[in-house]
PDB file of C-alpha atoms in Angstrom:
ATOM      1  CA  MET A   1     -66.082  97.272 -16.103  1.00  0.00           C
ATOM      2  CA  LYS A   2     -69.569  98.397 -15.110  1.00  0.00           C
ATOM      3  CA  ILE A   3     -71.623  99.533 -18.082  1.00  0.00           C
ATOM      4  CA  ILE A   4     -75.065 101.102 -17.841  1.00  0.00           C
ATOM      5  CA  ILE A   5     -77.328 100.413 -20.829  1.00  0.00           C
ATOM      6  CA  GLY A   6     -80.774 101.644 -21.768  1.00  0.00           C
ATOM      7  CA  ASN A   7     -83.055 101.791 -24.766  1.00  0.00           C
ATOM      8  CA  ASP A   8     -86.468 102.814 -25.936  1.00  0.00           C
ATOM      9  CA  HIS A   9     -88.967 100.563 -27.707  1.00  0.00           C
ATOM     10  CA  ALA A  10     -87.029 100.727 -30.996  1.00  0.00           C
ATOM     11  CA  GLY A  11     -83.848  99.327 -29.489  1.00  0.00           C
ATOM     12  CA  VAL A  12     -85.003  96.335 -27.443  1.00  0.00           C
ATOM     13  CA  GLU A  13     -83.570  93.537 -29.596  1.00  0.00           C
ATOM     14  CA  PHE A  14     -80.416  95.500 -30.430  1.00  0.00           C
ATOM     15  CA  LYS A  15     -79.850  96.217 -26.712  1.00  0.00           C
ATOM     16  CA  ASN A  16     -80.209  92.526 -25.879  1.00  0.00           C
ATOM     17  CA  THR A  17     -77.558  91.675 -28.473  1.00  0.00           C
ATOM     18  CA  ILE A  18     -75.138  94.281 -27.092  1.00  0.00           C
ATOM     19  CA  MET A  19     -75.791  93.165 -23.484  1.00  0.00           C
ATOM     20  CA  LYS A  20     -75.073  89.536 -24.293  1.00  0.00           C
ATOM     21  CA  HIS A  21     -71.872  90.542 -26.092  1.00  0.00           C
ATOM     22  CA  LEU A  22     -70.641  92.595 -23.115  1.00  0.00           C
ATOM     23  CA  GLU A  23     -71.593  89.970 -20.537  1.00  0.00           C
ATOM     24  CA  GLU A  24     -69.687  87.339 -22.517  1.00  0.00           C
ATOM     25  CA  GLN A  25     -66.622  89.572 -22.139  1.00  0.00           C
ATOM     26  CA  GLY A  26     -67.109  89.621 -18.366  1.00  0.00           C
ATOM     27  CA  HIS A  27     -68.475  93.154 -18.004  1.00  0.00           C
ATOM     28  CA  GLU A  28     -71.112  93.995 -15.417  1.00  0.00           C
ATOM     29  CA  VAL A  29     -74.081  95.338 -17.357  1.00  0.00           C
ATOM     30  CA  VAL A  30     -76.834  97.302 -15.610  1.00  0.00           C
ATOM     31  CA  ASN A  31     -79.959  97.313 -17.761  1.00  0.00           C
ATOM     32  CA  VAL A  32     -82.255 100.309 -17.325  1.00  0.00           C
ATOM     33  CA  GLY A  33     -83.808  99.796 -20.743  1.00  0.00           C
ATOM     34  CA  THR A  34     -87.432  99.192 -21.455  1.00  0.00           C
ATOM     35  CA  ASP A  35     -89.933  98.544 -24.151  1.00  0.00           C
ATOM     36  CA  THR A  36     -92.440 101.092 -22.895  1.00  0.00           C
ATOM     37  CA  LEU A  37     -90.763 104.332 -21.703  1.00  0.00           C
ATOM     38  CA  ASP A  38     -89.839 107.174 -24.022  1.00  0.00           C
ATOM     39  CA  TYR A  39     -86.178 107.762 -24.810  1.00  0.00           C
ATOM     40  CA  PRO A  40     -85.844 110.966 -22.714  1.00  0.00           C
ATOM     41  CA  ASP A  41     -86.684 108.952 -19.594  1.00  0.00           C
ATOM     42  CA  ILE A  42     -84.150 106.262 -20.458  1.00  0.00           C
ATOM     43  CA  ALA A  43     -81.450 108.827 -21.308  1.00  0.00           C
ATOM     44  CA  LYS A  44     -81.908 110.519 -17.935  1.00  0.00           C
ATOM     45  CA  SER A  45     -81.837 107.217 -16.054  1.00  0.00           C
ATOM     46  CA  VAL A  46     -78.644 106.021 -17.759  1.00  0.00           C
ATOM     47  CA  ALA A  47     -76.985 109.433 -17.339  1.00  0.00           C
ATOM     48  CA  GLU A  48     -77.715 109.579 -13.625  1.00  0.00           C
ATOM     49  CA  LYS A  49     -76.340 106.073 -13.081  1.00  0.00           C
ATOM     50  CA  VAL A  50     -73.191 106.866 -15.095  1.00  0.00           C
ATOM     51  CA  LEU A  51     -72.581 109.942 -12.947  1.00  0.00           C
ATOM     52  CA  ALA A  52     -73.294 108.102  -9.673  1.00  0.00           C
ATOM     53  CA  GLU A  53     -70.048 106.164  -9.708  1.00  0.00           C
ATOM     54  CA  GLU A  54     -66.703 107.231 -11.163  1.00  0.00           C
ATOM     55  CA  GLY A  55     -65.582 105.081 -14.056  1.00  0.00           C
ATOM     56  CA  ASN A  56     -69.043 104.074 -15.233  1.00  0.00           C
ATOM     57  CA  LEU A  57     -69.741 104.264 -18.936  1.00  0.00           C
ATOM     58  CA  GLY A  58     -73.137 104.211 -20.586  1.00  0.00           C
ATOM     59  CA  ILE A  59     -74.786 102.972 -23.747  1.00  0.00           C
ATOM     60  CA  ILE A  60     -78.069 104.430 -24.938  1.00  0.00           C
ATOM     61  CA  ILE A  61     -80.101 103.163 -27.864  1.00  0.00           C
ATOM     62  CA  CYS A  62     -83.091 104.447 -29.784  1.00  0.00           C
ATOM     63  CA  GLY A  63     -84.132 104.161 -33.408  1.00  0.00           C
ATOM     64  CA  THR A  64     -81.569 106.628 -34.753  1.00  0.00           C
ATOM     65  CA  GLY A  65     -79.563 107.478 -31.637  1.00  0.00           C
ATOM     66  CA  ILE A  66     -80.248 111.165 -32.234  1.00  0.00           C
ATOM     67  CA  GLY A  67     -83.076 111.894 -29.799  1.00  0.00           C
ATOM     68  CA  ILE A  68     -81.643 109.845 -26.966  1.00  0.00           C
ATOM     69  CA  SER A  69     -78.203 111.503 -27.323  1.00  0.00           C
ATOM     70  CA  ILE A  70     -79.774 114.974 -27.249  1.00  0.00           C
ATOM     71  CA  ALA A  71     -81.716 114.052 -24.113  1.00  0.00           C
ATOM     72  CA  ALA A  72     -78.668 112.575 -22.345  1.00  0.00           C
ATOM     73  CA  ASN A  73     -76.581 115.663 -23.073  1.00  0.00           C
ATOM     74  CA  LYS A  74     -79.073 117.766 -21.116  1.00  0.00           C
ATOM     75  CA  VAL A  75     -77.794 116.114 -17.919  1.00  0.00           C
ATOM     76  CA  GLU A  76     -74.923 118.109 -16.415  1.00  0.00           C
ATOM     77  CA  GLY A  77     -71.667 116.157 -16.538  1.00  0.00           C
ATOM     78  CA  ILE A  78     -72.688 113.950 -19.433  1.00  0.00           C
ATOM     79  CA  ARG A  79     -70.877 113.888 -22.742  1.00  0.00           C
ATOM     80  CA  ALA A  80     -72.918 111.540 -24.927  1.00  0.00           C
ATOM     81  CA  ALA A  81     -71.626 110.855 -28.421  1.00  0.00           C
ATOM     82  CA  LEU A  82     -73.700 109.463 -31.273  1.00  0.00           C
ATOM     83  CA  CYS A  83     -71.398 107.019 -33.037  1.00  0.00           C
ATOM     84  CA  HIS A  84     -71.896 105.232 -36.340  1.00  0.00           C
ATOM     85  CA  ASN A  85     -68.515 103.542 -36.666  1.00  0.00           C
ATOM     86  CA  GLU A  86     -65.406 102.560 -34.735  1.00  0.00           C
ATOM     87  CA  PHE A  87     -63.526 105.753 -35.656  1.00  0.00           C
ATOM     88  CA  THR A  88     -66.163 108.057 -34.165  1.00  0.00           C
ATOM     89  CA  ALA A  89     -66.317 105.855 -31.046  1.00  0.00           C
ATOM     90  CA  ARG A  90     -62.544 106.041 -30.622  1.00  0.00           C
ATOM     91  CA  MET A  91     -62.456 109.814 -31.105  1.00  0.00           C
ATOM     92  CA  ALA A  92     -65.409 110.320 -28.743  1.00  0.00           C
ATOM     93  CA  ARG A  93     -63.383 108.748 -25.921  1.00  0.00           C
ATOM     94  CA  LEU A  94     -59.866 109.796 -26.955  1.00  0.00           C
ATOM     95  CA  HIS A  95     -60.555 113.485 -27.612  1.00  0.00           C
ATOM     96  CA  ASN A  96     -63.863 114.240 -25.851  1.00  0.00           C
ATOM     97  CA  ASN A  97     -63.785 111.852 -22.887  1.00  0.00           C
ATOM     98  CA  ALA A  98     -67.374 110.890 -23.727  1.00  0.00           C
ATOM     99  CA  ASN A  99     -69.000 108.864 -20.974  1.00  0.00           C
ATOM    100  CA  ILE A 100     -71.997 107.618 -22.960  1.00  0.00           C
ATOM    101  CA  VAL A 101     -72.200 106.224 -26.485  1.00  0.00           C
ATOM    102  CA  ALA A 102     -75.487 106.583 -28.352  1.00  0.00           C
ATOM    103  CA  LEU A 103     -76.440 104.060 -31.007  1.00  0.00           C
ATOM    104  CA  GLY A 104     -79.208 103.908 -33.583  1.00  0.00           C
ATOM    105  CA  ALA A 105     -80.811 100.454 -33.684  1.00  0.00           C
ATOM    106  CA  ARG A 106     -82.367 101.235 -37.068  1.00  0.00           C
ATOM    107  CA  VAL A 107     -79.117 102.661 -38.440  1.00  0.00           C
ATOM    108  CA  ILE A 108     -76.392 100.133 -37.648  1.00  0.00           C
ATOM    109  CA  GLY A 109     -76.361  96.347 -37.546  1.00  0.00           C
ATOM    110  CA  ASP A 110     -75.490  94.040 -34.675  1.00  0.00           C
ATOM    111  CA  GLU A 111     -71.865  93.371 -35.631  1.00  0.00           C
ATOM    112  CA  LEU A 112     -71.047  97.040 -36.185  1.00  0.00           C
ATOM    113  CA  GLY A 113     -72.829  97.870 -32.934  1.00  0.00           C
ATOM    114  CA  LYS A 114     -70.653  95.391 -31.051  1.00  0.00           C
ATOM    115  CA  ALA A 115     -67.506  96.810 -32.664  1.00  0.00           C
ATOM    116  CA  ILE A 116     -68.498 100.380 -31.775  1.00  0.00           C
ATOM    117  CA  VAL A 117     -69.198  99.418 -28.159  1.00  0.00           C
ATOM    118  CA  ASP A 118     -65.916  97.476 -27.874  1.00  0.00           C
ATOM    119  CA  THR A 119     -63.966 100.439 -29.231  1.00  0.00           C
ATOM    120  CA  PHE A 120     -65.775 102.893 -26.976  1.00  0.00           C
ATOM    121  CA  ILE A 121     -65.243 100.964 -23.740  1.00  0.00           C
ATOM    122  CA  THR A 122     -61.589 100.097 -24.423  1.00  0.00           C
ATOM    123  CA  THR A 123     -60.416 103.542 -25.546  1.00  0.00           C
ATOM    124  CA  GLU A 124     -59.038 105.781 -22.805  1.00  0.00           C
ATOM    125  CA  PHE A 125     -59.143 109.574 -22.798  1.00  0.00           C
ATOM    126  CA  SER A 126     -55.860 111.020 -24.104  1.00  0.00           C
ATOM    127  CA  ASN A 127     -55.452 113.503 -21.228  1.00  0.00           C
ATOM    128  CA  GLU A 128     -53.767 115.846 -23.699  1.00  0.00           C
ATOM    129  CA  GLU A 129     -53.912 119.455 -22.562  1.00  0.00           C
ATOM    130  CA  ARG A 130     -55.616 120.663 -25.749  1.00  0.00           C
ATOM    131  CA  HIS A 131     -58.468 118.186 -25.245  1.00  0.00           C
ATOM    132  CA  ILE A 132     -58.765 118.965 -21.539  1.00  0.00           C
ATOM    133  CA  LYS A 133     -59.069 122.683 -22.373  1.00  0.00           C
ATOM    134  CA  ARG A 134     -61.785 122.018 -24.937  1.00  0.00           C
ATOM    135  CA  ILE A 135     -63.816 119.951 -22.484  1.00  0.00           C
ATOM    136  CA  GLU A 136     -63.407 122.700 -19.876  1.00  0.00           C
ATOM    137  CA  LYS A 137     -64.692 125.244 -22.398  1.00  0.00           C
ATOM    138  CA  ILE A 138     -67.767 123.128 -23.030  1.00  0.00           C
ATOM    139  CA  THR A 139     -68.351 122.706 -19.288  1.00  0.00           C
ATOM    140  CA  ASN A 140     -67.883 126.433 -18.665  1.00  0.00           C
ATOM    141  CA  TYR A 141     -70.290 127.240 -21.473  1.00  0.00           C
ATOM    142  CA  GLU A 142     -72.881 124.916 -19.921  1.00  0.00           C
ATOM    143  CA  ASN A 143     -72.464 126.665 -16.570  1.00  0.00           C
ATOM    144  CA  GLN A 144     -72.875 130.117 -18.158  1.00  0.00           C
ATOM    145  CA  LEU A 145     -76.264 129.087 -19.522  1.00  0.00           C
ATOM    146  CA  LYS A 146     -77.657 128.457 -16.034  1.00  0.00           C
TER     147      LYS A 146
END
């Protein structure tokens, strides 16, 4: 699987740990992270690369995961979910078809981060009608705001 990953200055070491973990599993990891750019720039870059090719998933990392997830969700077509455990990662994919997971490098440790990422990338969207309708409502709401 191709996974796009990016971080701000607060997530450099954490990102490197997650990248190594994914590469050891045989995933193609595209690193757009940095140690100099602000998180809104990284969020936009990851989001655009996720949208560029069907099936891509993204990982974004900042100190808390909050700011970078807010920024990513400003990009049309992105559903970024801030996850702090495996359950929220599973539900983000299963019910919301999230295409980016946001992580807080200062909030979770390396092992939990790996577990969250593994859960996120291996969980498929349920395709249940009730979840499809909810995602359509969110998309329609976004379009009404334009």
